[in-house]
Short mmCIF file of N, CA and C in Angstrom, two decimals:
data_model
loop_
_atom_site.label_atom_id
_atom_site.label_comp_id
_atom_site.label_asym_id
_atom_site.label_seq_id
_atom_site.Cartn_x
_atom_site.Cartn_y
_atom_site.Cartn_z
N MET N 1 173.85 123.47 79.99
CA MET N 1 172.46 123.10 80.25
C MET N 1 172.33 122.15 81.28
N ARG N 2 170.52 122.24 81.35
CA ARG N 2 169.88 122.03 83.38
C ARG N 2 170.38 120.93 83.02
N ASP N 3 170.18 120.36 84.89
CA ASP N 3 169.95 118.55 85.30
C ASP N 3 168.55 118.67 84.91
N GLU N 4 167.98 117.01 84.90
CA GLU N 4 167.06 116.89 84.46
C GLU N 4 165.71 116.71 86.02
N LEU N 5 164.49 117.00 86.05
CA LEU N 5 164.38 116.99 87.34
C LEU N 5 163.25 115.86 87.47
N ILE N 6 163.70 115.03 88.83
CA ILE N 6 162.36 113.41 88.60
C ILE N 6 162.31 114.23 90.52
N ILE N 7 161.42 113.54 91.13
CA ILE N 7 159.98 113.94 91.53
C ILE N 7 160.31 112.33 92.54
N ARG N 8 160.24 112.47 93.25
CA ARG N 8 160.25 110.98 94.11
C ARG N 8 159.13 111.15 94.71
N ALA N 9 158.39 110.30 95.66
CA ALA N 9 158.46 109.54 96.59
C ALA N 9 157.52 108.19 97.18
N GLU N 10 157.29 108.23 98.68
CA GLU N 10 157.63 107.17 98.99
C GLU N 10 156.77 106.45 100.54
N MET N 11 157.02 105.60 100.28
CA MET N 11 155.80 105.62 102.08
C MET N 11 155.96 103.95 102.26
N LEU N 12 156.06 103.94 103.42
CA LEU N 12 155.94 102.56 104.68
C LEU N 12 154.76 102.01 104.50
N ILE N 13 154.23 100.23 103.51
CA ILE N 13 153.52 100.09 103.70
C ILE N 13 153.44 99.19 104.51
N ARG N 14 152.41 98.46 105.66
CA ARG N 14 152.72 97.44 106.58
C ARG N 14 152.02 96.41 106.05
N LYS N 15 153.06 95.50 104.47
CA LYS N 15 152.58 94.18 103.90
C LYS N 15 153.77 94.00 103.82
N PRO N 16 153.66 92.71 103.19
CA PRO N 16 154.10 92.09 103.10
C PRO N 16 154.59 92.38 101.46
N VAL N 17 155.63 92.41 101.03
CA VAL N 17 155.94 92.75 99.55
C VAL N 17 155.49 92.23 98.25
N GLN N 18 155.13 91.26 98.08
CA GLN N 18 153.79 90.81 96.68
C GLN N 18 152.79 91.53 98.02
N GLN N 19 152.17 91.32 98.89
CA GLN N 19 150.98 91.78 97.72
C GLN N 19 150.85 93.98 97.53
N VAL N 20 152.20 93.75 98.54
CA VAL N 20 152.18 95.72 98.39
C VAL N 20 152.71 95.28 96.58
N TYR N 21 153.74 94.91 95.78
CA TYR N 21 153.78 94.37 94.79
C TYR N 21 152.89 93.70 93.95
N ASP N 22 151.59 93.27 94.32
CA ASP N 22 150.65 92.66 93.34
C ASP N 22 149.54 94.46 93.25
N ALA N 23 149.70 94.92 94.52
CA ALA N 23 148.48 95.82 94.66
C ALA N 23 148.67 97.32 92.95
N PHE N 24 149.73 97.01 92.72
CA PHE N 24 150.41 97.43 91.57
C PHE N 24 150.39 97.38 90.22
N ILE N 25 150.28 96.05 90.63
CA ILE N 25 150.02 95.18 89.15
C ILE N 25 148.87 94.28 88.22
N ASP N 26 147.59 94.23 89.42
CA ASP N 26 146.22 93.82 88.95
C ASP N 26 145.35 95.17 89.15
N PRO N 27 145.20 95.08 88.80
CA PRO N 27 144.14 95.89 88.22
C PRO N 27 142.97 96.15 89.36
N ALA N 28 142.67 95.02 89.11
CA ALA N 28 141.27 94.71 89.72
C ALA N 28 142.26 95.61 91.67
N VAL N 29 142.86 95.60 91.64
CA VAL N 29 143.80 96.20 93.11
C VAL N 29 143.78 97.49 92.80
N THR N 30 144.99 97.98 92.81
CA THR N 30 144.98 99.37 92.16
C THR N 30 143.40 100.08 91.79
N SER N 31 142.48 99.34 91.30
CA SER N 31 141.38 100.30 90.75
C SER N 31 140.49 100.71 92.45
N LYS N 32 141.42 100.45 93.23
CA LYS N 32 140.32 100.36 94.79
C LYS N 32 141.68 102.01 95.16
N PHE N 33 142.40 102.31 95.27
CA PHE N 33 143.38 103.45 95.13
C PHE N 33 143.81 104.25 94.45
N TRP N 34 143.73 103.90 92.87
CA TRP N 34 144.41 104.00 92.06
C TRP N 34 143.22 105.37 90.95
N PHE N 35 143.18 104.82 89.77
CA PHE N 35 142.17 104.07 88.54
C PHE N 35 140.72 102.90 89.04
N THR N 36 139.82 103.70 87.97
CA THR N 36 138.92 103.36 88.48
C THR N 36 139.11 101.61 87.35
N ARG N 37 139.60 102.15 86.28
CA ARG N 37 139.66 100.36 85.79
C ARG N 37 141.01 100.71 85.04
N GLY N 38 141.31 98.67 84.69
CA GLY N 38 142.90 98.98 83.93
C GLY N 38 141.93 97.71 82.75
N SER N 39 143.08 97.93 81.93
CA SER N 39 142.84 96.67 80.37
C SER N 39 143.54 95.36 80.99
N GLY N 40 144.78 95.72 82.05
CA GLY N 40 145.38 94.18 81.93
C GLY N 40 146.38 94.67 83.33
N LYS N 41 147.13 93.55 83.39
CA LYS N 41 148.24 93.67 84.39
C LYS N 41 149.55 93.68 83.75
N LEU N 42 149.92 94.08 84.84
CA LEU N 42 151.22 95.33 84.78
C LEU N 42 152.52 93.46 83.77
N GLU N 43 152.58 93.51 83.02
CA GLU N 43 153.76 92.71 82.81
C GLU N 43 154.67 93.40 81.31
N LYS N 44 155.69 93.27 82.16
CA LYS N 44 157.03 93.29 81.03
C LYS N 44 156.79 93.30 79.31
N GLY N 45 156.24 95.05 78.31
CA GLY N 45 156.63 94.25 77.36
C GLY N 45 154.93 94.51 77.01
N ARG N 46 154.12 94.81 77.95
CA ARG N 46 152.57 95.08 76.90
C ARG N 46 152.54 96.62 78.12
N THR N 47 151.05 97.22 76.55
CA THR N 47 150.87 97.95 77.17
C THR N 47 148.83 97.77 77.91
N VAL N 48 149.43 98.68 78.95
CA VAL N 48 147.69 98.41 78.94
C VAL N 48 147.00 100.15 78.99
N GLU N 49 145.58 100.25 79.62
CA GLU N 49 145.39 101.35 79.56
C GLU N 49 144.71 102.15 81.20
N TRP N 50 144.88 102.45 81.24
CA TRP N 50 144.47 102.69 82.43
C TRP N 50 143.41 104.04 82.53
N HIS N 51 142.46 104.03 83.11
CA HIS N 51 141.01 104.69 82.73
C HIS N 51 139.79 105.05 84.37
N TRP N 52 140.29 106.46 84.24
CA TRP N 52 140.11 107.44 85.29
C TRP N 52 138.15 107.72 84.68
N ASP N 53 137.23 107.13 84.96
CA ASP N 53 136.36 106.95 84.66
C ASP N 53 135.47 108.45 85.25
N MET N 54 135.76 109.08 86.86
CA MET N 54 135.27 110.81 86.68
C MET N 54 135.68 111.65 86.65
N TYR N 55 136.58 111.07 85.40
CA TYR N 55 137.25 112.41 84.49
C TYR N 55 137.00 112.22 83.65
N GLY N 56 136.84 111.45 82.82
CA GLY N 56 136.74 111.04 81.51
C GLY N 56 138.15 110.90 81.01
N ALA N 57 139.05 110.33 81.89
CA ALA N 57 139.97 110.81 81.47
C ALA N 57 140.96 108.35 80.86
N ALA N 58 141.73 109.06 80.54
CA ALA N 58 142.61 107.36 80.13
C ALA N 58 143.72 107.57 79.85
N ALA N 59 145.22 106.38 80.31
CA ALA N 59 146.54 106.59 80.01
C ALA N 59 146.64 105.16 78.87
N GLU N 60 147.84 105.11 78.18
CA GLU N 60 147.77 104.16 77.86
C GLU N 60 149.57 103.98 77.99
N VAL N 61 150.11 102.76 78.58
CA VAL N 61 151.09 102.64 79.95
C VAL N 61 152.17 101.92 78.88
N GLU N 62 153.03 101.58 78.71
CA GLU N 62 153.89 101.21 78.26
C GLU N 62 155.00 100.09 79.52
N VAL N 63 154.99 98.60 79.83
CA VAL N 63 155.30 98.44 80.93
C VAL N 63 157.35 97.92 80.36
N VAL N 64 157.94 98.88 80.59
CA VAL N 64 159.34 99.29 80.35
C VAL N 64 160.32 98.05 81.27
N ASP N 65 160.04 98.20 82.68
CA ASP N 65 159.86 96.60 82.96
C ASP N 65 159.59 95.49 84.07
N ALA N 66 159.19 94.31 84.35
CA ALA N 66 158.34 94.03 85.88
C ALA N 66 159.55 93.64 87.04
N VAL N 67 160.27 93.57 87.68
CA VAL N 67 160.23 92.17 88.05
C VAL N 67 159.99 91.91 89.40
N PRO N 68 159.64 91.33 89.95
CA PRO N 68 158.70 90.72 90.42
C PRO N 68 159.25 90.37 92.25
N ASN N 69 157.67 91.95 92.87
CA ASN N 69 158.36 92.06 94.47
C ASN N 69 160.19 93.09 95.10
N GLU N 70 160.41 93.58 93.02
CA GLU N 70 160.85 94.86 92.66
C GLU N 70 161.14 95.51 92.35
N ARG N 71 160.66 96.29 91.03
CA ARG N 71 160.85 97.21 90.61
C ARG N 71 159.59 96.66 89.51
N ILE N 72 159.09 98.40 88.96
CA ILE N 72 157.94 97.68 87.92
C ILE N 72 158.35 99.53 87.41
N VAL N 73 158.81 99.39 85.99
CA VAL N 73 158.76 100.64 85.84
C VAL N 73 157.79 100.66 83.94
N ILE N 74 157.49 102.11 84.03
CA ILE N 74 156.64 102.17 83.51
C ILE N 74 156.38 103.49 82.38
N ASP N 75 156.02 104.05 80.86
CA ASP N 75 156.13 104.61 80.50
C ASP N 75 155.71 105.33 79.60
N TRP N 76 154.20 106.21 80.34
CA TRP N 76 153.50 106.81 79.63
C TRP N 76 152.77 108.74 79.16
N GLY N 77 154.51 108.72 79.10
CA GLY N 77 154.93 109.38 78.48
C GLY N 77 155.87 110.61 78.88
N THR N 78 156.50 110.03 80.04
CA THR N 78 156.97 110.56 81.18
C THR N 78 157.49 108.83 81.44
N LYS N 79 158.11 108.98 82.46
CA LYS N 79 158.97 107.69 83.60
C LYS N 79 158.59 107.56 84.38
N VAL N 80 158.16 106.47 84.81
CA VAL N 80 157.85 105.99 86.27
C VAL N 80 158.97 104.55 86.46
N GLU N 81 159.06 104.52 87.14
CA GLU N 81 159.18 103.26 88.44
C GLU N 81 159.13 103.32 90.20
N TRP N 82 159.01 102.82 90.01
CA TRP N 82 158.67 101.64 91.67
C TRP N 82 159.59 101.08 91.84
N THR N 83 159.81 100.99 93.62
CA THR N 83 160.49 100.34 93.94
C THR N 83 160.18 99.86 94.93
N PHE N 84 159.81 97.95 95.46
CA PHE N 84 159.85 97.73 96.51
C PHE N 84 161.13 96.59 97.75
N THR N 85 160.84 97.51 98.47
CA THR N 85 162.50 97.22 99.45
C THR N 85 162.02 97.54 100.85
N PRO N 86 161.81 95.15 100.67
CA PRO N 86 161.03 94.78 102.08
C PRO N 86 161.93 95.55 103.49
N GLN N 87 161.39 95.65 104.24
CA GLN N 87 161.44 96.18 105.02
C GLN N 87 161.68 95.32 106.51
N SER N 88 161.27 94.12 106.74
CA SER N 88 160.58 93.11 107.33
C SER N 88 159.10 91.63 106.75
N GLU N 89 159.24 90.63 106.78
CA GLU N 89 158.51 89.88 105.80
C GLU N 89 157.02 90.52 106.29
N SER N 90 156.89 92.05 107.41
CA SER N 90 155.38 92.01 107.11
C SER N 90 155.38 94.00 106.82
N MET N 91 156.46 94.11 106.50
CA MET N 91 156.50 95.94 105.66
C MET N 91 157.44 96.28 104.34
N THR N 92 157.07 96.76 103.83
CA THR N 92 157.99 97.13 102.70
C THR N 92 157.69 98.68 102.45
N PHE N 93 158.71 99.45 101.61
CA PHE N 93 159.11 100.24 101.85
C PHE N 93 158.98 101.22 99.90
N VAL N 94 157.69 101.02 99.75
CA VAL N 94 157.85 101.71 98.03
C VAL N 94 158.37 103.08 98.03
N THR N 95 159.21 103.04 97.44
CA THR N 95 159.27 104.45 96.62
C THR N 95 158.81 104.98 95.02
N ILE N 96 157.80 105.52 94.57
CA ILE N 96 158.18 106.28 93.59
C ILE N 96 158.51 106.77 92.57
N THR N 97 159.94 106.78 91.77
CA THR N 97 159.50 108.32 90.69
C THR N 97 158.99 108.97 88.71
N ASN N 98 159.28 109.99 88.81
CA ASN N 98 158.63 109.76 88.43
C ASN N 98 159.87 110.62 87.74
N SER N 99 160.02 110.79 85.37
CA SER N 99 160.66 111.81 85.26
C SER N 99 161.31 111.83 83.87
N GLY N 100 161.48 112.70 82.98
CA GLY N 100 161.55 112.97 81.47
C GLY N 100 160.27 113.85 81.27
N PHE N 101 159.89 114.76 82.60
CA PHE N 101 158.74 116.06 81.82
C PHE N 101 159.71 116.42 80.44
N GLN N 102 158.74 117.35 80.16
CA GLN N 102 158.84 117.58 78.71
C GLN N 102 158.38 119.39 78.96
N GLY N 103 158.81 120.74 77.68
CA GLY N 103 158.14 121.35 77.98
C GLY N 103 158.78 122.52 78.34
N GLY N 104 158.77 123.93 78.20
CA GLY N 104 159.73 124.72 78.76
C GLY N 104 159.60 124.74 80.46
N GLU N 105 160.50 125.72 80.75
CA GLU N 105 160.45 125.28 82.42
C GLU N 105 159.59 125.48 83.37
N ASP N 106 158.79 126.57 83.24
CA ASP N 106 157.91 126.70 84.37
C ASP N 106 156.67 124.78 83.94
N GLU N 107 156.87 125.12 82.92
CA GLU N 107 155.53 123.03 81.88
C GLU N 107 156.66 122.43 83.07
N ILE N 108 157.92 122.16 83.45
CA ILE N 108 158.32 121.04 83.65
C ILE N 108 157.42 121.26 85.24
N VAL N 109 158.36 122.47 85.78
CA VAL N 109 157.91 122.40 86.62
C VAL N 109 157.19 121.78 88.15
N ASN N 110 155.56 122.47 87.21
CA ASN N 110 154.28 122.36 86.99
C ASN N 110 153.60 121.40 86.75
N GLN N 111 154.50 119.84 86.26
CA GLN N 111 154.16 119.01 86.28
C GLN N 111 154.54 118.03 87.01
N ALA N 112 156.18 118.20 87.49
CA ALA N 112 157.02 117.18 88.03
C ALA N 112 156.32 117.81 89.67
N ILE N 113 155.40 118.92 90.44
CA ILE N 113 154.79 119.20 91.28
C ILE N 113 153.40 118.68 91.40
N ASP N 114 153.19 118.23 90.12
CA ASP N 114 150.99 117.39 90.22
C ASP N 114 151.45 115.94 89.66
N ALA N 115 152.36 115.60 90.22
CA ALA N 115 153.31 114.51 90.01
C ALA N 115 153.38 114.02 90.92
N LYS N 116 154.05 114.35 92.16
CA LYS N 116 154.50 114.73 93.77
C LYS N 116 153.30 114.73 94.07
N GLU N 117 152.89 115.64 93.97
CA GLU N 117 151.24 115.37 94.22
C GLU N 117 150.42 114.50 94.39
N GLY N 118 149.79 113.95 92.69
CA GLY N 118 149.64 112.66 92.44
C GLY N 118 150.24 111.19 93.20
N PHE N 119 151.91 111.28 93.38
CA PHE N 119 151.61 109.47 93.77
C PHE N 119 151.42 109.52 95.08
N THR N 120 151.67 111.18 95.13
CA THR N 120 151.64 111.00 97.43
C THR N 120 149.93 110.76 97.75
N ILE N 121 149.40 111.24 96.78
CA ILE N 121 147.62 110.97 97.11
C ILE N 121 147.99 109.23 96.55
N VAL N 122 148.32 108.63 95.80
CA VAL N 122 148.88 107.17 95.71
C VAL N 122 149.45 106.05 96.29
N LEU N 123 149.87 106.88 97.04
CA LEU N 123 150.89 106.24 97.97
C LEU N 123 149.29 105.84 99.21
N CYS N 124 149.55 106.97 99.76
CA CYS N 124 148.45 107.42 100.60
C CYS N 124 147.22 106.32 100.60
N GLY N 125 146.60 106.09 99.15
CA GLY N 125 145.95 105.46 99.30
C GLY N 125 145.69 104.19 99.44
N LEU N 126 146.52 104.14 99.41
CA LEU N 126 146.96 102.42 98.83
C LEU N 126 147.48 101.20 100.62
N LYS N 127 148.34 102.90 100.70
CA LYS N 127 148.50 101.67 102.44
C LYS N 127 146.78 102.58 103.52
N ALA N 128 145.92 102.46 103.17
CA ALA N 128 144.30 103.08 103.40
C ALA N 128 144.29 101.72 103.67
N TYR N 129 144.59 101.25 101.71
CA TYR N 129 143.12 100.51 101.30
C TYR N 129 144.02 98.58 101.84
N LEU N 130 145.04 98.60 101.89
CA LEU N 130 146.01 98.20 102.24
C LEU N 130 146.23 97.01 103.81
N GLU N 131 146.37 97.94 104.16
CA GLU N 131 146.81 98.43 105.61
C GLU N 131 145.07 97.90 106.62
N HIS N 132 144.12 98.65 105.81
CA HIS N 132 142.78 99.19 106.70
C HIS N 132 141.67 98.71 106.32
N GLY N 133 142.99 98.90 104.55
CA GLY N 133 140.81 98.02 104.05
C GLY N 133 139.93 99.31 104.56
N ILE N 134 140.56 100.16 103.78
CA ILE N 134 139.44 101.43 103.17
C ILE N 134 139.61 102.03 102.36
N GLU N 135 138.57 101.96 101.20
CA GLU N 135 138.71 102.54 100.39
C GLU N 135 138.36 104.48 100.20
N LEU N 136 139.21 105.13 100.29
CA LEU N 136 139.21 106.00 100.59
C LEU N 136 138.94 107.46 99.42
N ASN N 137 139.30 107.15 97.52
CA ASN N 137 138.66 108.15 97.09
C ASN N 137 139.64 109.18 97.35
N LEU N 138 141.20 109.03 96.74
CA LEU N 138 140.80 110.37 97.82
C LEU N 138 141.76 111.12 95.88
N VAL N 139 141.36 109.79 95.40
CA VAL N 139 141.65 111.11 93.18
C VAL N 139 140.90 111.04 92.51
N ALA N 140 139.82 110.53 93.35
CA ALA N 140 138.02 111.04 92.60
C ALA N 140 137.78 112.20 93.44
N ASP N 141 137.78 112.71 94.82
CA ASP N 141 137.93 113.67 96.16
C ASP N 141 139.33 114.67 95.35
N LYS N 142 140.32 113.99 95.16
CA LYS N 142 141.23 115.63 94.32
C LYS N 142 140.68 116.74 93.79
N ALA N 143 140.13 116.56 92.86
CA ALA N 143 139.03 117.59 91.55
C ALA N 143 137.50 117.03 91.83
N PRO N 144 136.29 117.03 92.91
CA PRO N 144 135.57 116.70 92.39
C PRO N 144 134.52 117.63 91.70
N HIS N 145 135.24 118.58 91.10
CA HIS N 145 134.41 119.99 90.64
C HIS N 145 134.79 119.57 88.63
N ALA N 146 135.57 118.51 89.28
CA ALA N 146 136.14 118.25 87.27
C ALA N 146 135.57 116.36 86.64
N HIS N 147 134.64 116.17 87.65
CA HIS N 147 134.21 115.36 87.38
C HIS N 147 133.36 115.30 86.08
N ILE N 148 132.97 113.92 85.35
CA ILE N 148 131.68 114.35 84.58
C ILE N 148 130.74 113.99 84.64
N LYS N 149 129.87 113.62 83.81
CA LYS N 149 128.70 112.57 84.60
C LYS N 149 128.73 111.64 83.21
N ALA N 150 128.31 110.32 83.83
CA ALA N 150 127.99 109.27 82.73
C ALA N 150 126.63 109.74 82.21
N GLU N 151 127.47 109.49 80.33
CA GLU N 151 126.23 109.05 79.93
C GLU N 151 125.20 108.70 79.55
#
């Protein structure tokens, strides 16, 4: 039997852990660097919906665990875990792991590559937004040819 494939994306964010954690649980903030809107805050046991309106895409997200300023675990078809490690009062190291990819070996590898790329883009967008107040539109600009037109 082969080992489960787990991807990891990591980034130092020069902001306090509370601010970094809140950026991922509050869709009003998360929409500045990842999805366009969410149906509610991430809380353990809650299911929320995230939307990427420019792509006409949405995901149902089950919050498996949420420990303030420490970790978030979701299930959205795969398991995603964020861990928040304070480096000082003003710096936080964020690690995102993603596992549980399904399908044949090639499908699993492609899903893992896409996830690694996607979460790296999310962390870069988070860093720019929290540290510099800049919305880079990385997720929207990743595939502009795939945008849908609003009706």
